[in-house]
Amino acid sequence: MKHILSAGQFNKALIEKILESAGKMEKALSKGKVPQKLAGKIVACLFFEPSTRTRLSFETAALRLGGQVIDMENGSVSSSAFKGESISDTTKIVSGFADLIVMRHPQDGFAELAAAVSPVPVINAGDGGNQHPTQSLLDLYTIKKEAGRLRDLTFAMVGDLLYGRTIHSTLTMLSLYPGNKFIFVAPKQLKLPQKYKDLLKKRKNSFVETEDLAEGLKQADVVYMTRVQKERFSSKAEYEKLKLAYVFDKKALRQIKKSAVILHALPRVGEIAEEVDKDPRAAYFRQAKNGLYVRMALLEYALGM
Ligand code: NCD
């Protein structure tokens, strides 16, 4: 049994193993022949924050593999958390019912707190502004498929780099690969936390920080757009000021390379114009679909199959 808590626990060999297994899942699904390895297993989805893709793809993954799902969709108000129950107590209870827990929580570090008391694997489906490791694995799966490789790439990461947990975990995984360079495009209020810059320095990945979107766009092999994370702001006015700091539109399409790949973990709320969707370089809907294959692979991995 293995917990999946942060991108830092993955090395290249493990990433490759998960991506390979996800590829097999994609094939098996296309043939309609998925090994029912989760038959008799119950997956609990405990979500204390809104989700569309992550929760539904985890649930679909469990069902496709023959497992069953119990679900807490709106945990902050629908569960005993509302009455004040601690995350440790909730985890102790649910781990007595289910074989694996998928958890999303608004507070940083809560997946780790849950894992510390859980006799069954805990998968972090996003903890506050901290980490979102399963999103990162589907990001890497998509990059490999769309760009053909995971190394020697230039990434423009754009938007909310302070609170964007997908950025934090995805750059951590990408920094394992030689030759990867990063251009961080963010307003000064939403710059990447220092600890990630320290990691890149340690791993000798070069990076620059800028507020100029055009600078990032022209060099990027992969453009990774993000939503400004409204729910992490204490001031609504500050959010309103920053929410559309960068918009990727038709004009941006003319600035990027012919071979570039455009990613976004989604949901988007205006930072990618809909007019971009029909461009073949817009990969974000394919990216979301890849989440299913990767999460099927992760359920098997976490359960030690
Ligand atoms: C992301 C998240 O929850 O961090 N969404 C997702 O899981 N696909 C990104 C976001 O909400 O902006």
mmCIF file of C-alpha atoms and ligand atoms in Angstrom:
data_model
loop_
_atom_site.group_PDB
_atom_site.id
_atom_site.type_symbol
_atom_site.label_atom_id
_atom_site.label_comp_id
_atom_site.label_asym_id
_atom_site.label_seq_id
_atom_site.Cartn_x
_atom_site.Cartn_y
_atom_site.Cartn_z
ATOM 1 C CA MET A 1 0.000 0.000 0.000
ATOM 2 C CA LYS A 2 1.280 3.451 -0.936
ATOM 3 C CA HIS A 3 0.094 6.934 -0.090
ATOM 4 C CA ILE A 4 0.326 9.527 -2.862
ATOM 5 C CA LEU A 5 0.843 12.855 -1.138
ATOM 6 C CA SER A 6 3.199 15.071 -3.074
ATOM 7 C CA ALA A 7 5.179 15.319 -6.291
ATOM 8 C CA GLY A 8 8.428 15.135 -4.333
ATOM 9 C CA GLN A 9 7.917 11.437 -3.603
ATOM 10 C CA PHE A 10 8.232 10.536 -7.297
ATOM 11 C CA ASN A 11 11.468 9.737 -9.096
ATOM 12 C CA LYS A 12 11.786 9.310 -12.838
ATOM 13 C CA ALA A 13 11.493 5.532 -12.713
ATOM 14 C CA LEU A 14 8.230 5.714 -10.811
ATOM 15 C CA ILE A 15 6.834 8.405 -13.099
ATOM 16 C CA GLU A 16 7.681 6.282 -16.147
ATOM 17 C CA LYS A 17 6.046 3.267 -14.545
ATOM 18 C CA ILE A 18 2.790 5.131 -13.868
ATOM 19 C CA LEU A 19 2.748 6.691 -17.350
ATOM 20 C CA GLU A 20 3.319 3.321 -18.955
ATOM 21 C CA SER A 21 0.534 1.772 -16.937
ATOM 22 C CA ALA A 22 -1.754 4.706 -17.848
ATOM 23 C CA GLY A 23 -0.985 4.034 -21.525
ATOM 24 C CA LYS A 24 -2.093 0.433 -21.034
ATOM 25 C CA MET A 25 -5.288 1.633 -19.374
ATOM 26 C CA GLU A 26 -6.002 3.930 -22.329
ATOM 27 C CA LYS A 27 -5.568 1.011 -24.742
ATOM 28 C CA ALA A 28 -7.650 -1.368 -22.645
ATOM 29 C CA LEU A 29 -10.463 1.187 -22.423
ATOM 30 C CA SER A 30 -10.442 1.780 -26.169
ATOM 31 C CA LYS A 31 -10.848 -1.958 -26.679
ATOM 32 C CA GLY A 32 -13.514 -2.162 -23.990
ATOM 33 C CA LYS A 33 -11.458 -4.752 -22.124
ATOM 34 C CA VAL A 34 -10.346 -3.407 -18.782
ATOM 35 C CA PRO A 35 -9.022 -5.943 -16.265
ATOM 36 C CA GLN A 36 -11.364 -5.789 -13.276
ATOM 37 C CA LYS A 37 -8.565 -5.547 -10.740
ATOM 38 C CA LEU A 38 -10.527 -3.468 -8.249
ATOM 39 C CA ALA A 39 -13.391 -5.938 -8.005
ATOM 40 C CA GLY A 40 -14.468 -6.120 -4.371
ATOM 41 C CA LYS A 41 -12.643 -2.892 -3.468
ATOM 42 C CA ILE A 42 -14.248 0.301 -2.256
ATOM 43 C CA VAL A 43 -12.763 3.723 -2.963
ATOM 44 C CA ALA A 44 -13.853 6.628 -0.739
ATOM 45 C CA CYS A 45 -13.767 10.099 -2.296
ATOM 46 C CA LEU A 46 -13.658 12.692 0.480
ATOM 47 C CA PHE A 47 -13.892 16.139 -1.048
ATOM 48 C CA PHE A 48 -13.896 19.178 1.200
ATOM 49 C CA GLU A 49 -13.524 21.535 -1.778
ATOM 50 C CA PRO A 50 -15.303 21.762 -5.142
ATOM 51 C CA SER A 51 -14.151 19.503 -7.957
ATOM 52 C CA THR A 52 -15.401 18.343 -11.339
ATOM 53 C CA ARG A 53 -12.594 16.585 -13.187
ATOM 54 C CA THR A 54 -10.593 15.175 -10.314
ATOM 55 C CA ARG A 55 -13.453 13.609 -8.377
ATOM 56 C CA LEU A 56 -15.385 12.316 -11.362
ATOM 57 C CA SER A 57 -12.289 10.913 -13.057
ATOM 58 C CA PHE A 58 -11.249 9.118 -9.852
ATOM 59 C CA GLU A 59 -14.746 7.707 -9.481
ATOM 60 C CA THR A 60 -14.863 6.655 -13.128
ATOM 61 C CA ALA A 61 -11.413 5.110 -12.765
ATOM 62 C CA ALA A 62 -12.550 3.003 -9.799
ATOM 63 C CA LEU A 63 -15.768 1.930 -11.556
ATOM 64 C CA ARG A 64 -13.985 1.085 -14.836
ATOM 65 C CA LEU A 65 -11.633 -1.189 -12.895
ATOM 66 C CA GLY A 66 -14.571 -2.986 -11.306
ATOM 67 C CA GLY A 67 -14.393 -1.227 -7.932
ATOM 68 C CA GLN A 68 -17.103 0.624 -6.069
ATOM 69 C CA VAL A 69 -17.212 4.156 -4.710
ATOM 70 C CA ILE A 70 -18.467 5.895 -1.612
ATOM 71 C CA ASP A 71 -18.551 9.576 -1.884
ATOM 72 C CA MET A 72 -18.495 12.722 0.204
ATOM 73 C CA GLU A 73 -18.940 15.420 -2.339
ATOM 74 C CA ASN A 74 -19.320 18.466 -0.222
ATOM 75 C CA GLY A 75 -17.509 17.426 2.937
ATOM 76 C CA SER A 76 -17.116 20.806 4.579
ATOM 77 C CA VAL A 77 -20.867 21.164 5.007
ATOM 78 C CA SER A 78 -22.273 17.652 4.526
ATOM 79 C CA SER A 79 -19.966 15.701 6.862
ATOM 80 C CA SER A 80 -19.172 15.842 10.557
ATOM 81 C CA ALA A 81 -16.345 18.239 9.674
ATOM 82 C CA PHE A 82 -19.137 20.806 9.826
ATOM 83 C CA LYS A 83 -19.702 19.837 13.469
ATOM 84 C CA GLY A 84 -15.994 20.211 14.165
ATOM 85 C CA GLU A 85 -14.670 16.679 13.688
ATOM 86 C CA SER A 86 -10.927 16.591 13.001
ATOM 87 C CA ILE A 87 -9.510 15.272 9.742
ATOM 88 C CA SER A 88 -7.742 12.522 11.700
ATOM 89 C CA ASP A 89 -10.979 11.274 13.235
ATOM 90 C CA THR A 90 -12.831 11.394 9.922
ATOM 91 C CA THR A 91 -9.998 9.452 8.286
ATOM 92 C CA LYS A 92 -9.936 6.841 11.035
ATOM 93 C CA ILE A 93 -13.642 6.223 10.487
ATOM 94 C CA VAL A 94 -13.653 6.161 6.685
ATOM 95 C CA SER A 95 -10.558 3.962 6.488
ATOM 96 C CA GLY A 96 -12.568 1.349 8.352
ATOM 97 C CA PHE A 97 -15.112 1.338 5.513
ATOM 98 C CA ALA A 98 -13.016 1.740 2.374
ATOM 99 C CA ASP A 99 -9.848 0.237 0.848
ATOM 100 C CA LEU A 100 -8.483 3.575 -0.345
ATOM 101 C CA ILE A 101 -9.181 7.246 0.317
ATOM 102 C CA VAL A 102 -8.979 10.032 -2.265
ATOM 103 C CA MET A 103 -9.011 13.361 -0.453
ATOM 104 C CA ARG A 104 -9.218 17.029 -1.422
ATOM 105 C CA HIS A 105 -8.995 19.607 1.314
ATOM 106 C CA PRO A 106 -8.653 23.408 1.410
ATOM 107 C CA GLN A 107 -5.857 23.264 3.966
ATOM 108 C CA ASP A 108 -2.224 22.640 3.071
ATOM 109 C CA GLY A 109 -0.841 19.426 4.523
ATOM 110 C CA PHE A 110 -4.159 17.793 5.378
ATOM 111 C CA ALA A 111 -3.678 14.789 3.078
ATOM 112 C CA GLU A 112 -0.490 14.116 5.012
ATOM 113 C CA LEU A 113 -2.328 14.385 8.333
ATOM 114 C CA ALA A 114 -4.880 11.891 7.057
ATOM 115 C CA ALA A 115 -2.212 9.507 5.783
ATOM 116 C CA ALA A 116 -0.504 9.547 9.181
ATOM 117 C CA VAL A 117 -3.498 7.827 10.792
ATOM 118 C CA SER A 118 -4.795 5.797 7.857
ATOM 119 C CA PRO A 119 -4.302 2.043 7.526
ATOM 120 C CA VAL A 120 -5.382 2.335 3.855
ATOM 121 C CA PRO A 121 -3.716 4.372 1.099
ATOM 122 C CA VAL A 122 -4.517 8.079 0.937
ATOM 123 C CA ILE A 123 -4.300 9.902 -2.387
ATOM 124 C CA ASN A 124 -3.972 13.681 -2.241
ATOM 125 C CA ALA A 125 -6.398 15.171 -4.775
ATOM 126 C CA GLY A 126 -5.278 18.709 -3.901
ATOM 127 C CA ASP A 127 -4.449 20.222 -0.505
ATOM 128 C CA GLY A 128 -4.917 23.973 -0.399
ATOM 129 C CA GLY A 129 -2.323 25.861 -2.388
ATOM 130 C CA ASN A 130 0.224 23.157 -1.737
ATOM 131 C CA GLN A 131 0.250 20.107 -4.002
ATOM 132 C CA HIS A 132 -1.824 18.206 -6.550
ATOM 133 C CA PRO A 133 0.374 15.268 -7.539
ATOM 134 C CA THR A 134 -2.163 13.271 -9.548
ATOM 135 C CA GLN A 135 -2.820 16.305 -11.755
ATOM 136 C CA SER A 136 0.914 16.505 -12.367
ATOM 137 C CA LEU A 137 1.106 12.911 -13.522
ATOM 138 C CA LEU A 138 -1.676 13.547 -16.008
ATOM 139 C CA ASP A 139 0.112 16.721 -17.072
ATOM 140 C CA LEU A 140 3.274 14.714 -17.746
ATOM 141 C CA TYR A 141 1.306 12.011 -19.551
ATOM 142 C CA THR A 142 -0.163 14.732 -21.771
ATOM 143 C CA ILE A 143 3.176 16.477 -22.365
ATOM 144 C CA LYS A 144 4.793 13.210 -23.399
ATOM 145 C CA LYS A 145 1.949 12.442 -25.766
ATOM 146 C CA GLU A 146 1.668 15.906 -27.257
ATOM 147 C CA ALA A 147 5.296 17.080 -27.301
ATOM 148 C CA GLY A 148 6.853 13.616 -27.656
ATOM 149 C CA ARG A 149 9.229 13.956 -24.717
ATOM 150 C CA LEU A 150 9.602 15.129 -21.123
ATOM 151 C CA ARG A 151 13.116 16.606 -21.346
ATOM 152 C CA ASP A 152 14.753 19.555 -23.125
ATOM 153 C CA LEU A 153 11.536 21.539 -23.117
ATOM 154 C CA THR A 154 10.843 25.192 -22.314
ATOM 155 C CA PHE A 155 7.752 25.762 -20.228
ATOM 156 C CA ALA A 156 5.921 29.066 -19.852
ATOM 157 C CA MET A 157 3.906 28.792 -16.641
ATOM 158 C CA VAL A 158 1.417 31.626 -16.498
ATOM 159 C CA GLY A 159 -0.920 33.166 -13.933
ATOM 160 C CA ASP A 160 -1.305 32.285 -10.277
ATOM 161 C CA LEU A 161 2.032 30.709 -9.455
ATOM 162 C CA LEU A 162 1.670 31.510 -5.755
ATOM 163 C CA TYR A 163 -1.470 29.515 -4.982
ATOM 164 C CA GLY A 164 -1.587 27.255 -8.039
ATOM 165 C CA ARG A 165 -0.951 23.815 -6.567
ATOM 166 C CA THR A 166 -0.792 22.187 -10.000
ATOM 167 C CA ILE A 167 2.158 24.432 -10.855
ATOM 168 C CA HIS A 168 3.942 23.480 -7.635
ATOM 169 C CA SER A 169 3.677 19.768 -8.155
ATOM 170 C CA THR A 170 4.057 19.725 -11.942
ATOM 171 C CA LEU A 171 7.263 21.773 -11.955
ATOM 172 C CA THR A 172 8.633 19.531 -9.216
ATOM 173 C CA MET A 173 8.205 16.487 -11.441
ATOM 174 C CA LEU A 174 9.429 18.241 -14.587
ATOM 175 C CA SER A 175 12.571 19.398 -12.803
ATOM 176 C CA LEU A 176 13.716 15.765 -12.679
ATOM 177 C CA TYR A 177 14.295 15.845 -16.428
ATOM 178 C CA PRO A 178 17.467 17.384 -17.854
ATOM 179 C CA GLY A 179 17.282 20.397 -20.104
ATOM 180 C CA ASN A 180 13.894 21.599 -18.929
ATOM 181 C CA LYS A 181 13.677 25.394 -18.617
ATOM 182 C CA PHE A 182 10.967 27.498 -17.068
ATOM 183 C CA ILE A 183 9.634 30.974 -17.763
ATOM 184 C CA PHE A 184 7.380 32.020 -14.899
ATOM 185 C CA VAL A 185 4.903 34.681 -15.955
ATOM 186 C CA ALA A 186 2.993 36.158 -13.013
ATOM 187 C CA PRO A 187 1.991 39.474 -11.491
ATOM 188 C CA LYS A 188 4.306 40.361 -8.619
ATOM 189 C CA GLN A 189 1.606 39.488 -6.056
ATOM 190 C CA LEU A 190 1.331 35.931 -7.400
ATOM 191 C CA LYS A 191 4.954 34.929 -7.897
ATOM 192 C CA LEU A 192 6.228 31.398 -7.393
ATOM 193 C CA PRO A 193 7.142 30.614 -3.753
ATOM 194 C CA GLN A 194 10.863 30.663 -3.012
ATOM 195 C CA LYS A 195 11.072 26.966 -2.079
ATOM 196 C CA TYR A 196 10.279 25.937 -5.668
ATOM 197 C CA LYS A 197 12.911 28.288 -7.011
ATOM 198 C CA ASP A 198 15.391 26.755 -4.583
ATOM 199 C CA LEU A 199 14.486 23.298 -5.857
ATOM 200 C CA LEU A 200 15.077 24.340 -9.469
ATOM 201 C CA LYS A 201 18.438 25.844 -8.545
ATOM 202 C CA LYS A 202 19.428 22.665 -6.749
ATOM 203 C CA ARG A 203 18.455 20.550 -9.720
ATOM 204 C CA LYS A 204 20.150 22.964 -12.149
ATOM 205 C CA ASN A 205 17.041 23.767 -14.163
ATOM 206 C CA SER A 206 17.266 27.283 -15.514
ATOM 207 C CA PHE A 207 14.353 29.652 -14.994
ATOM 208 C CA VAL A 208 13.391 33.294 -15.380
ATOM 209 C CA GLU A 209 10.597 35.305 -13.834
ATOM 210 C CA THR A 210 8.757 37.973 -15.774
ATOM 211 C CA GLU A 211 5.498 39.882 -15.847
ATOM 212 C CA ASP A 212 5.525 39.953 -19.629
ATOM 213 C CA LEU A 213 3.356 37.268 -21.208
ATOM 214 C CA ALA A 214 4.805 37.804 -24.688
ATOM 215 C CA GLU A 215 8.277 36.935 -23.420
ATOM 216 C CA GLY A 216 7.056 33.559 -22.198
ATOM 217 C CA LEU A 217 4.961 32.789 -25.226
ATOM 218 C CA LYS A 218 7.553 33.189 -27.906
ATOM 219 C CA GLN A 219 10.026 30.727 -26.407
ATOM 220 C CA ALA A 220 7.715 28.088 -24.984
ATOM 221 C CA ASP A 221 7.337 24.514 -26.155
ATOM 222 C CA VAL A 222 4.592 24.140 -23.570
ATOM 223 C CA VAL A 223 2.373 26.973 -22.316
ATOM 224 C CA TYR A 224 0.747 26.089 -18.979
ATOM 225 C CA MET A 225 -2.046 28.542 -18.160
ATOM 226 C CA THR A 226 -3.644 28.702 -14.703
ATOM 227 C CA ARG A 227 -6.752 30.119 -13.064
ATOM 228 C CA VAL A 228 -6.202 32.799 -10.423
ATOM 229 C CA GLN A 229 -7.241 30.872 -7.307
ATOM 230 C CA LYS A 230 -10.111 32.998 -6.031
ATOM 231 C CA GLU A 231 -10.728 30.800 -2.982
ATOM 232 C CA ARG A 232 -7.244 31.487 -1.557
ATOM 233 C CA PHE A 233 -7.617 35.278 -1.490
ATOM 234 C CA SER A 234 -8.582 37.101 1.677
ATOM 235 C CA SER A 235 -9.459 40.251 -0.279
ATOM 236 C CA LYS A 236 -12.097 40.092 -3.014
ATOM 237 C CA ALA A 237 -10.861 43.405 -4.419
ATOM 238 C CA GLU A 238 -7.342 42.017 -4.776
ATOM 239 C CA TYR A 239 -8.708 38.945 -6.604
ATOM 240 C CA GLU A 240 -10.779 41.132 -8.940
ATOM 241 C CA LYS A 241 -7.707 43.169 -9.737
ATOM 242 C CA LEU A 242 -5.626 40.134 -10.650
ATOM 243 C CA LYS A 243 -8.096 37.608 -12.043
ATOM 244 C CA LEU A 244 -7.544 38.415 -15.693
ATOM 245 C CA ALA A 245 -3.949 39.545 -15.439
ATOM 246 C CA TYR A 246 -3.165 37.241 -18.382
ATOM 247 C CA VAL A 247 -5.560 36.125 -21.075
ATOM 248 C CA PHE A 248 -4.497 33.684 -23.763
ATOM 249 C CA ASP A 249 -6.419 34.628 -26.904
ATOM 250 C CA LYS A 250 -6.182 34.599 -30.691
ATOM 251 C CA LYS A 251 -3.367 37.112 -30.556
ATOM 252 C CA ALA A 252 -1.373 34.811 -28.281
ATOM 253 C CA LEU A 253 -1.872 31.980 -30.775
ATOM 254 C CA ARG A 254 0.072 34.025 -33.295
ATOM 255 C CA GLN A 255 2.951 34.475 -30.855
ATOM 256 C CA ILE A 256 3.587 30.849 -29.888
ATOM 257 C CA LYS A 257 5.580 28.237 -31.804
ATOM 258 C CA LYS A 258 3.844 26.142 -34.461
ATOM 259 C CA SER A 259 4.674 23.063 -32.402
ATOM 260 C CA ALA A 260 3.681 24.498 -29.003
ATOM 261 C CA VAL A 261 1.284 22.703 -26.658
ATOM 262 C CA ILE A 262 -1.263 24.695 -24.635
ATOM 263 C CA LEU A 263 -2.221 23.190 -21.271
ATOM 264 C CA HIS A 264 -4.537 24.193 -18.426
ATOM 265 C CA ALA A 265 -5.647 22.001 -15.512
ATOM 266 C CA LEU A 266 -9.083 23.638 -15.818
ATOM 267 C CA PRO A 267 -11.529 25.062 -14.836
ATOM 268 C CA ARG A 268 -10.815 28.210 -16.834
ATOM 269 C CA VAL A 269 -12.665 31.358 -15.942
ATOM 270 C CA GLY A 270 -11.673 33.644 -18.780
ATOM 271 C CA GLU A 271 -7.895 33.214 -18.922
ATOM 272 C CA ILE A 272 -8.113 31.178 -22.130
ATOM 273 C CA ALA A 273 -10.527 32.621 -24.672
ATOM 274 C CA GLU A 274 -12.893 30.081 -26.227
ATOM 275 C CA GLU A 275 -11.663 31.109 -29.670
ATOM 276 C CA VAL A 276 -8.440 29.237 -28.846
ATOM 277 C CA ASP A 277 -10.165 25.867 -28.405
ATOM 278 C CA LYS A 278 -10.270 24.861 -32.043
ATOM 279 C CA ASP A 279 -6.550 25.388 -32.560
ATOM 280 C CA PRO A 280 -4.866 21.961 -32.692
ATOM 281 C CA ARG A 281 -2.287 23.161 -30.151
ATOM 282 C CA ALA A 282 -5.008 23.607 -27.511
ATOM 283 C CA ALA A 283 -4.561 20.360 -25.581
ATOM 284 C CA TYR A 284 -6.448 21.101 -22.352
ATOM 285 C CA PHE A 285 -9.536 19.036 -23.070
ATOM 286 C CA ARG A 286 -7.386 16.088 -24.126
ATOM 287 C CA GLN A 287 -5.366 16.703 -20.946
ATOM 288 C CA ALA A 288 -8.502 16.378 -18.784
ATOM 289 C CA LYS A 289 -9.445 13.117 -20.492
ATOM 290 C CA ASN A 290 -5.987 11.711 -19.837
ATOM 291 C CA GLY A 291 -6.771 12.116 -16.152
ATOM 292 C CA LEU A 292 -8.938 9.038 -16.299
ATOM 293 C CA TYR A 293 -6.153 6.765 -17.575
ATOM 294 C CA VAL A 294 -3.613 8.135 -15.140
ATOM 295 C CA ARG A 295 -5.964 7.779 -12.172
ATOM 296 C CA MET A 296 -6.761 4.204 -13.127
ATOM 297 C CA ALA A 297 -3.016 3.541 -13.058
ATOM 298 C CA LEU A 298 -2.675 5.344 -9.723
ATOM 299 C CA LEU A 299 -5.451 3.379 -8.027
ATOM 300 C CA GLU A 300 -3.706 0.140 -8.955
ATOM 301 C CA TYR A 301 -0.339 1.481 -7.862
ATOM 302 C CA ALA A 302 -1.592 2.741 -4.499
ATOM 303 C CA LEU A 303 -3.305 -0.555 -3.778
ATOM 304 C CA GLY A 304 -0.063 -2.402 -4.546
ATOM 305 C CA MET A 305 -1.406 -4.229 -7.631
HETATM 306 C C1 NCD B 1 -7.050 22.434 -10.390
HETATM 307 C C2 NCD B 1 -7.068 22.354 -8.858
HETATM 308 O O1 NCD B 1 -8.071 21.935 -8.268
HETATM 309 O O2 NCD B 1 -6.030 22.685 -8.314
HETATM 310 N N1 NCD B 1 -8.163 21.795 -10.969
HETATM 311 C C3 NCD B 1 -8.114 20.448 -11.241
HETATM 312 O O3 NCD B 1 -7.925 19.631 -10.380
HETATM 313 N N2 NCD B 1 -8.209 20.083 -12.529
HETATM 314 C C4 NCD B 1 -6.856 23.812 -10.889
HETATM 315 C C5 NCD B 1 -7.808 24.895 -10.464
HETATM 316 O O4 NCD B 1 -8.771 24.662 -9.741
HETATM 317 O O5 NCD B 1 -7.583 26.028 -10.890
#
